Amino acid sequence: MTDQGDIFEAIRSRFATEIGTGQSIDVVYDNGPEPASIKQSWCRFTVQVDNQEQISMGTVRYRMTGMATARLFTPIAKGDGPSIDLADAVVTAFRGVRLGTPDIVFTPPPGIIGMADQEDAWCIRTVQIPFRADIQP
């Protein structure tokens, strides 16, 4: 796997464990199709690298910075409580966390962006999870 692939996999794995399994929701990664049965809450989760730079000369190390984004869909008929609870669970799953190889830190802390959107029967909240990953090839 590539350095970027390792980063994406580590972040997706944490999300799958903490949110997909932990909150019992379907997770769609990147450009995957919506779940076949969308009667309950679900999430579209994407990861992207925005910048890469060399941070040391002797022992060469690189730093990638980027953003993971969770778009959380909850049934609108349930009010905004479930969407807020789910967004808070995402923030908690990544706040103050450091993952091992590659060394990934979620900083600044993740946060809920703006107000909830409404689309058809869904209340949609967005949580952004900034990250920094240091790699030594």
mmCIF file of N, CA and C in Angstrom:
data_model
loop_
_atom_site.group_PDB
_atom_site.id
_atom_site.type_symbol
_atom_site.label_atom_id
_atom_site.label_comp_id
_atom_site.label_asym_id
_atom_site.label_seq_id
_atom_site.Cartn_x
_atom_site.Cartn_y
_atom_site.Cartn_z
ATOM 1 N N MET A 1 0.842 -1.176 0.000
ATOM 2 C CA MET A 1 0.000 0.000 0.000
ATOM 3 C C MET A 1 0.891 1.243 0.000
ATOM 4 N N THR A 2 0.428 2.331 -0.550
ATOM 5 C CA THR A 2 1.181 3.579 -0.574
ATOM 6 C C THR A 2 1.070 4.274 0.777
ATOM 7 N N ASP A 3 1.922 5.281 0.985
ATOM 8 C CA ASP A 3 1.830 6.059 2.221
ATOM 9 C C ASP A 3 0.432 6.645 2.386
ATOM 10 N N GLN A 4 -0.074 7.250 1.322
ATOM 11 C CA GLN A 4 -1.401 7.830 1.380
ATOM 12 C C GLN A 4 -2.456 6.759 1.613
ATOM 13 N N GLY A 5 -2.302 5.619 0.978
ATOM 14 C CA GLY A 5 -3.227 4.504 1.185
ATOM 15 C C GLY A 5 -3.231 4.026 2.628
ATOM 16 N N ASP A 6 -2.048 3.973 3.253
ATOM 17 C CA ASP A 6 -1.953 3.577 4.664
ATOM 18 C C ASP A 6 -2.675 4.568 5.564
ATOM 19 N N ILE A 7 -2.511 5.848 5.265
ATOM 20 C CA ILE A 7 -3.180 6.892 6.051
ATOM 21 C C ILE A 7 -4.691 6.745 5.929
ATOM 22 N N PHE A 8 -5.174 6.644 4.699
ATOM 23 C CA PHE A 8 -6.614 6.520 4.477
ATOM 24 C C PHE A 8 -7.165 5.289 5.200
ATOM 25 N N GLU A 9 -6.465 4.177 5.083
ATOM 26 C CA GLU A 9 -6.930 2.933 5.702
ATOM 27 C C GLU A 9 -6.985 3.052 7.223
ATOM 28 N N ALA A 10 -5.987 3.667 7.835
ATOM 29 C CA ALA A 10 -5.970 3.824 9.294
ATOM 30 C C ALA A 10 -7.138 4.696 9.757
ATOM 31 N N ILE A 11 -7.397 5.786 9.054
ATOM 32 C CA ILE A 11 -8.491 6.683 9.435
ATOM 33 C C ILE A 11 -9.841 6.006 9.204
ATOM 34 N N ARG A 12 -10.006 5.350 8.062
ATOM 35 C CA ARG A 12 -11.259 4.637 7.782
ATOM 36 C C ARG A 12 -11.510 3.526 8.798
ATOM 37 N N SER A 13 -10.455 2.824 9.171
ATOM 38 C CA SER A 13 -10.588 1.735 10.134
ATOM 39 C C SER A 13 -11.084 2.255 11.484
ATOM 40 N N ARG A 14 -10.514 3.366 11.947
ATOM 41 C CA ARG A 14 -10.969 3.948 13.215
ATOM 42 C C ARG A 14 -12.432 4.364 13.094
ATOM 43 N N PHE A 15 -12.793 4.987 11.979
ATOM 44 C CA PHE A 15 -14.175 5.413 11.792
ATOM 45 C C PHE A 15 -15.119 4.211 11.773
ATOM 46 N N ALA A 16 -14.734 3.165 11.059
ATOM 47 C CA ALA A 16 -15.580 1.960 10.969
ATOM 48 C C ALA A 16 -15.805 1.348 12.349
ATOM 49 N N THR A 17 -14.750 1.277 13.148
ATOM 50 C CA THR A 17 -14.861 0.668 14.476
ATOM 51 C C THR A 17 -15.675 1.530 15.426
ATOM 52 N N GLU A 18 -15.321 2.814 15.503
ATOM 53 C CA GLU A 18 -15.947 3.703 16.479
ATOM 54 C C GLU A 18 -17.355 4.152 16.092
ATOM 55 N N ILE A 19 -17.586 4.376 14.813
ATOM 56 C CA ILE A 19 -18.872 4.929 14.378
ATOM 57 C C ILE A 19 -19.721 3.876 13.662
ATOM 58 N N GLY A 20 -19.169 3.240 12.631
ATOM 59 C CA GLY A 20 -19.949 2.227 11.914
ATOM 60 C C GLY A 20 -20.447 1.137 12.843
ATOM 61 N N THR A 21 -19.524 0.486 13.528
ATOM 62 C CA THR A 21 -19.889 -0.580 14.469
ATOM 63 C C THR A 21 -20.402 0.000 15.779
ATOM 64 N N GLY A 22 -19.670 0.978 16.318
ATOM 65 C CA GLY A 22 -20.011 1.550 17.621
ATOM 66 C C GLY A 22 -21.377 2.223 17.669
ATOM 67 N N GLN A 23 -21.788 2.851 16.587
ATOM 68 C CA GLN A 23 -23.082 3.540 16.529
ATOM 69 C C GLN A 23 -24.107 2.777 15.691
ATOM 70 N N SER A 24 -23.702 1.618 15.175
ATOM 71 C CA SER A 24 -24.585 0.753 14.376
ATOM 72 C C SER A 24 -25.209 1.476 13.181
ATOM 73 N N ILE A 25 -24.340 2.133 12.385
ATOM 74 C CA ILE A 25 -24.847 2.777 11.174
ATOM 75 C C ILE A 25 -24.069 2.270 9.959
ATOM 76 N N ASP A 26 -24.704 2.352 8.802
ATOM 77 C CA ASP A 26 -24.029 2.014 7.555
ATOM 78 C C ASP A 26 -23.106 3.156 7.174
ATOM 79 N N VAL A 27 -21.908 2.817 6.711
ATOM 80 C CA VAL A 27 -20.935 3.814 6.290
ATOM 81 C C VAL A 27 -20.619 3.589 4.816
ATOM 82 N N VAL A 28 -20.719 4.650 4.030
ATOM 83 C CA VAL A 28 -20.367 4.622 2.618
ATOM 84 C C VAL A 28 -19.079 5.417 2.484
ATOM 85 N N TYR A 29 -18.056 4.809 1.891
ATOM 86 C CA TYR A 29 -16.760 5.459 1.759
ATOM 87 C C TYR A 29 -16.608 6.118 0.398
ATOM 88 N N ASP A 30 -16.057 7.323 0.421
ATOM 89 C CA ASP A 30 -15.748 8.101 -0.770
ATOM 90 C C ASP A 30 -16.916 8.122 -1.744
ATOM 91 N N ASN A 31 -16.764 7.601 -2.945
ATOM 92 C CA ASN A 31 -17.819 7.737 -3.951
ATOM 93 C C ASN A 31 -18.714 6.512 -4.077
ATOM 94 N N GLY A 32 -18.808 5.720 -3.012
ATOM 95 C CA GLY A 32 -19.665 4.538 -3.050
ATOM 96 C C GLY A 32 -21.135 4.913 -3.124
ATOM 97 N N PRO A 33 -21.979 3.980 -3.530
ATOM 98 C CA PRO A 33 -23.417 4.252 -3.635
ATOM 99 C C PRO A 33 -24.069 4.327 -2.254
ATOM 100 N N GLU A 34 -25.228 4.985 -2.192
ATOM 101 C CA GLU A 34 -25.984 5.024 -0.941
ATOM 102 C C GLU A 34 -26.335 3.594 -0.533
ATOM 103 N N PRO A 35 -26.541 3.368 0.775
ATOM 104 C CA PRO A 35 -26.939 2.025 1.211
ATOM 105 C C PRO A 35 -28.234 1.594 0.524
ATOM 106 N N ALA A 36 -28.367 0.301 0.283
ATOM 107 C CA ALA A 36 -29.560 -0.225 -0.387
ATOM 108 C C ALA A 36 -30.818 0.050 0.437
ATOM 109 N N SER A 37 -30.714 -0.106 1.735
ATOM 110 C CA SER A 37 -31.845 0.118 2.624
ATOM 111 C C SER A 37 -31.518 1.322 3.497
ATOM 112 N N ILE A 38 -32.138 2.454 3.204
ATOM 113 C CA ILE A 38 -31.825 3.651 3.976
ATOM 114 C C ILE A 38 -33.033 4.091 4.805
ATOM 115 N N LYS A 39 -33.361 3.271 5.771
ATOM 116 C CA LYS A 39 -34.465 3.572 6.677
ATOM 117 C C LYS A 39 -33.953 4.130 7.992
ATOM 118 N N GLN A 40 -32.669 3.953 8.235
ATOM 119 C CA GLN A 40 -32.094 4.425 9.491
ATOM 120 C C GLN A 40 -30.891 5.309 9.176
ATOM 121 N N SER A 41 -30.247 5.822 10.194
ATOM 122 C CA SER A 41 -29.102 6.708 10.015
ATOM 123 C C SER A 41 -27.986 6.022 9.240
ATOM 124 N N TRP A 42 -27.271 6.842 8.453
ATOM 125 C CA TRP A 42 -26.123 6.350 7.710
ATOM 126 C C TRP A 42 -25.150 7.502 7.507
ATOM 127 N N CYS A 43 -23.970 7.207 6.965
ATOM 128 C CA CYS A 43 -22.926 8.214 6.832
ATOM 129 C C CYS A 43 -22.158 8.034 5.530
ATOM 130 N N ARG A 44 -21.786 9.159 4.927
ATOM 131 C CA ARG A 44 -20.842 9.161 3.807
ATOM 132 C C ARG A 44 -19.538 9.711 4.364
ATOM 133 N N PHE A 45 -18.456 8.919 4.265
ATOM 134 C CA PHE A 45 -17.172 9.276 4.880
ATOM 135 C C PHE A 45 -16.093 9.383 3.811
ATOM 136 N N THR A 46 -15.418 10.534 3.756
ATOM 137 C CA THR A 46 -14.361 10.746 2.780
ATOM 138 C C THR A 46 -13.083 11.188 3.482
ATOM 139 N N VAL A 47 -11.967 10.883 2.852
ATOM 140 C CA VAL A 47 -10.660 11.290 3.359
ATOM 141 C C VAL A 47 -9.881 11.879 2.185
ATOM 142 N N GLN A 48 -9.199 12.990 2.430
ATOM 143 C CA GLN A 48 -8.376 13.584 1.376
ATOM 144 C C GLN A 48 -7.115 14.177 1.973
ATOM 145 N N VAL A 49 -6.042 14.139 1.208
ATOM 146 C CA VAL A 49 -4.789 14.800 1.573
ATOM 147 C C VAL A 49 -4.766 16.142 0.847
ATOM 148 N N ASP A 50 -4.496 17.213 1.596
ATOM 149 C CA ASP A 50 -4.481 18.555 1.015
ATOM 150 C C ASP A 50 -3.078 19.069 0.743
ATOM 151 N N ASN A 51 -2.104 18.606 1.520
ATOM 152 C CA ASN A 51 -0.758 19.138 1.395
ATOM 153 C C ASN A 51 0.257 18.085 1.827
ATOM 154 N N GLN A 52 1.436 18.158 1.223
ATOM 155 C CA GLN A 52 2.539 17.269 1.618
ATOM 156 C C GLN A 52 3.827 18.088 1.588
ATOM 157 N N GLU A 53 4.656 17.922 2.623
ATOM 158 C CA GLU A 53 5.925 18.639 2.675
ATOM 159 C C GLU A 53 6.981 17.786 3.375
ATOM 160 N N GLN A 54 8.219 18.042 3.045
ATOM 161 C CA GLN A 54 9.330 17.379 3.716
ATOM 162 C C GLN A 54 9.598 18.150 5.001
ATOM 163 N N ILE A 55 9.695 17.430 6.146
ATOM 164 C CA ILE A 55 9.858 18.120 7.420
ATOM 165 C C ILE A 55 11.207 17.880 8.085
ATOM 166 N N SER A 56 12.024 16.972 7.534
ATOM 167 C CA SER A 56 13.372 16.783 8.073
ATOM 168 C C SER A 56 14.309 16.365 6.950
ATOM 169 N N MET A 57 15.593 16.708 7.134
ATOM 170 C CA MET A 57 16.584 16.464 6.085
ATOM 171 C C MET A 57 17.411 15.204 6.344
ATOM 172 N N GLY A 58 17.968 15.045 7.559
ATOM 173 C CA GLY A 58 18.851 13.912 7.857
ATOM 174 C C GLY A 58 18.156 12.598 7.598
ATOM 175 N N THR A 59 17.302 12.241 8.502
ATOM 176 C CA THR A 59 16.405 11.116 8.289
ATOM 177 C C THR A 59 15.172 11.723 7.635
ATOM 178 N N VAL A 60 15.009 11.477 6.358
ATOM 179 C CA VAL A 60 13.945 12.142 5.601
ATOM 180 C C VAL A 60 12.584 11.730 6.141
ATOM 181 N N ARG A 61 11.769 12.747 6.431
ATOM 182 C CA ARG A 61 10.390 12.532 6.870
ATOM 183 C C ARG A 61 9.493 13.502 6.130
ATOM 184 N N TYR A 62 8.308 13.038 5.861
ATOM 185 C CA TYR A 62 7.313 13.845 5.166
ATOM 186 C C TYR A 62 6.097 14.018 6.062
ATOM 187 N N ARG A 63 5.414 15.128 5.880
ATOM 188 C CA ARG A 63 4.166 15.375 6.602
ATOM 189 C C ARG A 63 3.064 15.627 5.583
ATOM 190 N N MET A 64 1.985 14.875 5.737
ATOM 191 C CA MET A 64 0.786 15.091 4.934
ATOM 192 C C MET A 64 -0.281 15.665 5.857
ATOM 193 N N THR A 65 -0.985 16.664 5.375
ATOM 194 C CA THR A 65 -2.117 17.188 6.122
ATOM 195 C C THR A 65 -3.353 17.026 5.252
ATOM 196 N N GLY A 66 -4.472 16.843 5.911
ATOM 197 C CA GLY A 66 -5.693 16.648 5.153
ATOM 198 C C GLY A 66 -6.922 16.726 6.020
ATOM 199 N N MET A 67 -8.021 16.251 5.451
ATOM 200 C CA MET A 67 -9.310 16.343 6.112
ATOM 201 C C MET A 67 -10.125 15.090 5.832
ATOM 202 N N ALA A 68 -10.674 14.546 6.892
ATOM 203 C CA ALA A 68 -11.697 13.513 6.744
ATOM 204 C C ALA A 68 -13.032 14.212 6.991
ATOM 205 N N THR A 69 -14.050 13.827 6.247
ATOM 206 C CA THR A 69 -15.357 14.465 6.382
ATOM 207 C C THR A 69 -16.423 13.391 6.538
ATOM 208 N N ALA A 70 -17.225 13.554 7.574
ATOM 209 C CA ALA A 70 -18.353 12.655 7.808
ATOM 210 C C ALA A 70 -19.637 13.435 7.570
ATOM 211 N N ARG A 71 -20.391 13.024 6.556
ATOM 212 C CA ARG A 71 -21.730 13.602 6.325
ATOM 213 C C ARG A 71 -22.722 12.609 6.903
ATOM 214 N N LEU A 72 -23.381 13.023 7.951
ATOM 215 C CA LEU A 72 -24.246 12.147 8.739
ATOM 216 C C LEU A 72 -25.704 12.368 8.363
ATOM 217 N N PHE A 73 -26.388 11.298 7.990
ATOM 218 C CA PHE A 73 -27.782 11.359 7.576
ATOM 219 C C PHE A 73 -28.641 10.672 8.634
ATOM 220 N N THR A 74 -29.570 11.417 9.224
ATOM 221 C CA THR A 74 -30.513 10.833 10.183
ATOM 222 C C THR A 74 -31.923 11.175 9.718
ATOM 223 N N PRO A 75 -32.884 10.284 9.986
ATOM 224 C CA PRO A 75 -34.262 10.561 9.557
ATOM 225 C C PRO A 75 -34.762 11.880 10.152
ATOM 226 N N ILE A 76 -35.315 12.725 9.316
ATOM 227 C CA ILE A 76 -35.753 14.054 9.747
ATOM 228 C C ILE A 76 -36.897 13.974 10.750
ATOM 229 N N ALA A 77 -37.699 12.932 10.660
ATOM 230 C CA ALA A 77 -38.859 12.789 11.543
ATOM 231 C C ALA A 77 -38.463 12.615 13.012
ATOM 232 N N LYS A 78 -37.204 12.302 13.278
ATOM 233 C CA LYS A 78 -36.764 12.078 14.658
ATOM 234 C C LYS A 78 -36.258 13.355 15.326
ATOM 235 N N GLY A 79 -36.295 14.482 14.623
ATOM 236 C CA GLY A 79 -35.793 15.725 15.191
ATOM 237 C C GLY A 79 -34.279 15.804 15.095
ATOM 238 N N ASP A 80 -33.687 16.870 15.671
ATOM 239 C CA ASP A 80 -32.245 17.045 15.520
ATOM 240 C C ASP A 80 -31.419 16.345 16.595
ATOM 241 N N GLY A 81 -32.040 15.820 17.626
ATOM 242 C CA GLY A 81 -31.316 15.130 18.698
ATOM 243 C C GLY A 81 -30.430 13.999 18.207
ATOM 244 N N PRO A 82 -30.963 13.060 17.412
ATOM 245 C CA PRO A 82 -30.121 11.961 16.928
ATOM 246 C C PRO A 82 -28.955 12.425 16.060
ATOM 247 N N SER A 83 -29.153 13.470 15.255
ATOM 248 C CA SER A 83 -28.053 13.940 14.407
ATOM 249 C C SER A 83 -26.965 14.603 15.256
ATOM 250 N N ILE A 84 -27.363 15.337 16.293
ATOM 251 C CA ILE A 84 -26.390 15.951 17.190
ATOM 252 C C ILE A 84 -25.630 14.874 17.959
ATOM 253 N N ASP A 85 -26.342 13.864 18.451
ATOM 254 C CA ASP A 85 -25.689 12.773 19.188
ATOM 255 C C ASP A 85 -24.681 12.040 18.303
ATOM 256 N N LEU A 86 -25.053 11.773 17.059
ATOM 257 C CA LEU A 86 -24.159 11.077 16.142
ATOM 258 C C LEU A 86 -22.940 11.940 15.811
ATOM 259 N N ALA A 87 -23.155 13.227 15.567
ATOM 260 C CA ALA A 87 -22.033 14.137 15.296
ATOM 261 C C ALA A 87 -21.091 14.219 16.500
ATOM 262 N N ASP A 88 -21.660 14.288 17.696
ATOM 263 C CA ASP A 88 -20.830 14.304 18.909
ATOM 264 C C ASP A 88 -20.015 13.022 19.048
ATOM 265 N N ALA A 89 -20.589 11.893 18.661
ATOM 266 C CA ALA A 89 -19.864 10.619 18.726
ATOM 267 C C ALA A 89 -18.660 10.634 17.783
ATOM 268 N N VAL A 90 -18.813 11.239 16.602
ATOM 269 C CA VAL A 90 -17.699 11.350 15.652
ATOM 270 C C VAL A 90 -16.597 12.231 16.240
ATOM 271 N N VAL A 91 -16.985 13.381 16.778
ATOM 272 C CA VAL A 91 -15.998 14.281 17.381
ATOM 273 C C VAL A 91 -15.237 13.563 18.494
ATOM 274 N N THR A 92 -15.961 12.878 19.369
ATOM 275 C CA THR A 92 -15.341 12.159 20.486
ATOM 276 C C THR A 92 -14.420 11.048 20.003
ATOM 277 N N ALA A 93 -14.772 10.382 18.912
ATOM 278 C CA ALA A 93 -13.968 9.263 18.396
ATOM 279 C C ALA A 93 -12.593 9.706 17.897
ATOM 280 N N PHE A 94 -12.447 11.003 17.557
ATOM 281 C CA PHE A 94 -11.176 11.475 16.996
ATOM 282 C C PHE A 94 -10.485 12.560 17.822
ATOM 283 N N ARG A 95 -11.171 13.136 18.785
ATOM 284 C CA ARG A 95 -10.572 14.209 19.585
ATOM 285 C C ARG A 95 -9.460 13.657 20.470
ATOM 286 N N GLY A 96 -8.262 14.249 20.355
ATOM 287 C CA GLY A 96 -7.135 13.852 21.194
ATOM 288 C C GLY A 96 -6.544 12.494 20.854
ATOM 289 N N VAL A 97 -6.866 11.958 19.677
ATOM 290 C CA VAL A 97 -6.423 10.616 19.289
ATOM 291 C C VAL A 97 -5.143 10.696 18.457
ATOM 292 N N ARG A 98 -4.271 9.739 18.691
ATOM 293 C CA ARG A 98 -3.061 9.568 17.871
ATOM 294 C C ARG A 98 -3.046 8.103 17.443
ATOM 295 N N LEU A 99 -2.930 7.880 16.131
ATOM 296 C CA LEU A 99 -2.855 6.522 15.606
ATOM 297 C C LEU A 99 -1.395 6.179 15.343
ATOM 298 N N GLY A 100 -1.055 4.902 15.405
ATOM 299 C CA GLY A 100 0.317 4.427 15.192
ATOM 300 C C GLY A 100 0.774 4.558 13.760
ATOM 301 N N THR A 101 1.453 3.579 13.247
ATOM 302 C CA THR A 101 2.101 3.634 11.944
ATOM 303 C C THR A 101 1.084 3.710 10.812
ATOM 304 N N PRO A 102 1.096 4.718 9.939
ATOM 305 C CA PRO A 102 1.882 5.938 10.082
ATOM 306 C C PRO A 102 1.371 6.775 11.251
ATOM 307 N N ASP A 103 2.220 7.683 11.724
ATOM 308 C CA ASP A 103 1.885 8.518 12.878
ATOM 309 C C ASP A 103 0.866 9.571 12.458
ATOM 310 N N ILE A 104 -0.381 9.409 12.906
ATOM 311 C CA ILE A 104 -1.473 10.304 12.522
ATOM 312 C C ILE A 104 -2.017 10.976 13.773
ATOM 313 N N VAL A 105 -2.121 12.302 13.715
ATOM 314 C CA VAL A 105 -2.669 13.096 14.810
ATOM 315 C C VAL A 105 -3.841 13.899 14.258
ATOM 316 N N PHE A 106 -4.919 13.957 15.009
ATOM 317 C CA PHE A 106 -6.105 14.696 14.579
ATOM 318 C C PHE A 106 -6.092 16.058 15.256
ATOM 319 N N THR A 107 -5.516 17.013 14.535
ATOM 320 C CA THR A 107 -5.354 18.357 15.079
ATOM 321 C C THR A 107 -5.495 19.371 13.965
ATOM 322 N N PRO A 108 -6.152 20.498 14.184
ATOM 323 C CA PRO A 108 -6.897 20.843 15.391
ATOM 324 C C PRO A 108 -8.057 19.876 15.599
ATOM 325 N N PRO A 109 -8.690 19.917 16.762
ATOM 326 C CA PRO A 109 -9.752 18.940 17.044
ATOM 327 C C PRO A 109 -10.875 18.989 16.010
ATOM 328 N N PRO A 110 -11.532 17.855 15.782
ATOM 329 C CA PRO A 110 -12.656 17.818 14.837
ATOM 330 C C PRO A 110 -13.814 18.661 15.347
ATOM 331 N N GLY A 111 -14.676 19.068 14.418
ATOM 332 C CA GLY A 111 -15.822 19.868 14.826
ATOM 333 C C GLY A 111 -16.996 19.728 13.885
ATOM 334 N N ILE A 112 -18.167 20.044 14.420
ATOM 335 C CA ILE A 112 -19.405 20.035 13.646
ATOM 336 C C ILE A 112 -19.451 21.342 12.868
ATOM 337 N N ILE A 113 -19.719 21.254 11.579
ATOM 338 C CA ILE A 113 -19.696 22.422 10.713
ATOM 339 C C ILE A 113 -21.108 22.931 10.469
ATOM 340 N N GLY A 114 -21.340 24.182 10.796
ATOM 341 C CA GLY A 114 -22.595 24.857 10.474
ATOM 342 C C GLY A 114 -23.841 24.202 11.039
ATOM 343 N N MET A 115 -24.956 24.567 10.452
ATOM 344 C CA MET A 115 -26.255 24.029 10.855
ATOM 345 C C MET A 115 -26.551 22.770 10.055
ATOM 346 N N ALA A 116 -27.507 22.024 10.526
ATOM 347 C CA ALA A 116 -27.931 20.834 9.801
ATOM 348 C C ALA A 116 -28.663 21.234 8.523
ATOM 349 N N ASP A 117 -28.402 20.496 7.462
ATOM 350 C CA ASP A 117 -29.139 20.672 6.212
ATOM 351 C C ASP A 117 -30.302 19.697 6.210
ATOM 352 N N GLN A 118 -31.293 19.983 5.401
ATOM 353 C CA GLN A 118 -32.408 19.066 5.226
ATOM 354 C C GLN A 118 -32.539 18.723 3.756
ATOM 355 N N GLU A 119 -32.679 17.428 3.496
ATOM 356 C CA GLU A 119 -32.832 16.955 2.128
ATOM 357 C C GLU A 119 -33.799 15.787 2.147
ATOM 358 N N ASP A 120 -34.902 15.943 1.453
ATOM 359 C CA ASP A 120 -35.942 14.916 1.434
ATOM 360 C C ASP A 120 -36.306 14.538 2.868
ATOM 361 N N ALA A 121 -36.067 13.298 3.249
ATOM 362 C CA ALA A 121 -36.440 12.831 4.587
ATOM 363 C C ALA A 121 -35.251 12.808 5.544
ATOM 364 N N TRP A 122 -34.161 13.529 5.209
ATOM 365 C CA TRP A 122 -32.932 13.442 5.988
ATOM 366 C C TRP A 122 -32.513 14.765 6.613
ATOM 367 N N CYS A 123 -32.033 14.661 7.825
ATOM 368 C CA CYS A 123 -31.316 15.747 8.483
ATOM 369 C C CYS A 123 -29.830 15.410 8.277
ATOM 370 N N ILE A 124 -29.071 16.355 7.717
ATOM 371 C CA ILE A 124 -27.678 16.066 7.371
ATOM 372 C C ILE A 124 -26.760 16.992 8.161
ATOM 373 N N ARG A 125 -25.853 16.406 8.910
ATOM 374 C CA ARG A 125 -24.834 17.168 9.643
ATOM 375 C C ARG A 125 -23.471 16.784 9.094
ATOM 376 N N THR A 126 -22.567 17.747 9.088
ATOM 377 C CA THR A 126 -21.219 17.508 8.592
ATOM 378 C C THR A 126 -20.220 17.704 9.728
ATOM 379 N N VAL A 127 -19.333 16.728 9.873
ATOM 380 C CA VAL A 127 -18.243 16.821 10.843
ATOM 381 C C VAL A 127 -16.938 16.753 10.063
ATOM 382 N N GLN A 128 -16.075 17.742 10.295
ATOM 383 C CA GLN A 128 -14.762 17.738 9.660
ATOM 384 C C GLN A 128 -13.713 17.304 10.672
ATOM 385 N N ILE A 129 -12.810 16.441 10.206
ATOM 386 C CA ILE A 129 -11.783 15.847 11.061
ATOM 387 C C ILE A 129 -10.425 16.136 10.429
ATOM 388 N N PRO A 130 -9.782 17.250 10.808
ATOM 389 C CA PRO A 130 -8.459 17.551 10.251
ATOM 390 C C PRO A 130 -7.420 16.580 10.802
ATOM 391 N N PHE A 131 -6.421 16.262 9.978
ATOM 392 C CA PHE A 131 -5.374 15.360 10.453
ATOM 393 C C PHE A 131 -4.017 15.765 9.902
ATOM 394 N N ARG A 132 -3.007 15.270 10.582
ATOM 395 C CA ARG A 132 -1.608 15.443 10.175
ATOM 396 C C ARG A 132 -0.971 14.074 10.286
ATOM 397 N N ALA A 133 -0.256 13.644 9.248
ATOM 398 C CA ALA A 133 0.380 12.334 9.259
ATOM 399 C C ALA A 133 1.859 12.496 8.904
ATOM 400 N N ASP A 134 2.733 11.970 9.759
ATOM 401 C CA ASP A 134 4.175 12.007 9.499
ATOM 402 C C ASP A 134 4.630 10.636 9.027
ATOM 403 N N ILE A 135 5.393 10.645 7.921
ATOM 404 C CA ILE A 135 5.826 9.402 7.280
ATOM 405 C C ILE A 135 7.330 9.427 7.084
ATOM 406 N N GLN A 136 7.931 8.296 7.397
ATOM 407 C CA GLN A 136 9.360 8.119 7.120
ATOM 408 C C GLN A 136 9.492 6.964 6.144
ATOM 409 N N PRO A 137 9.835 7.290 4.870
ATOM 410 C CA PRO A 137 9.875 6.223 3.855
ATOM 411 C C PRO A 137 11.007 5.229 4.108
#
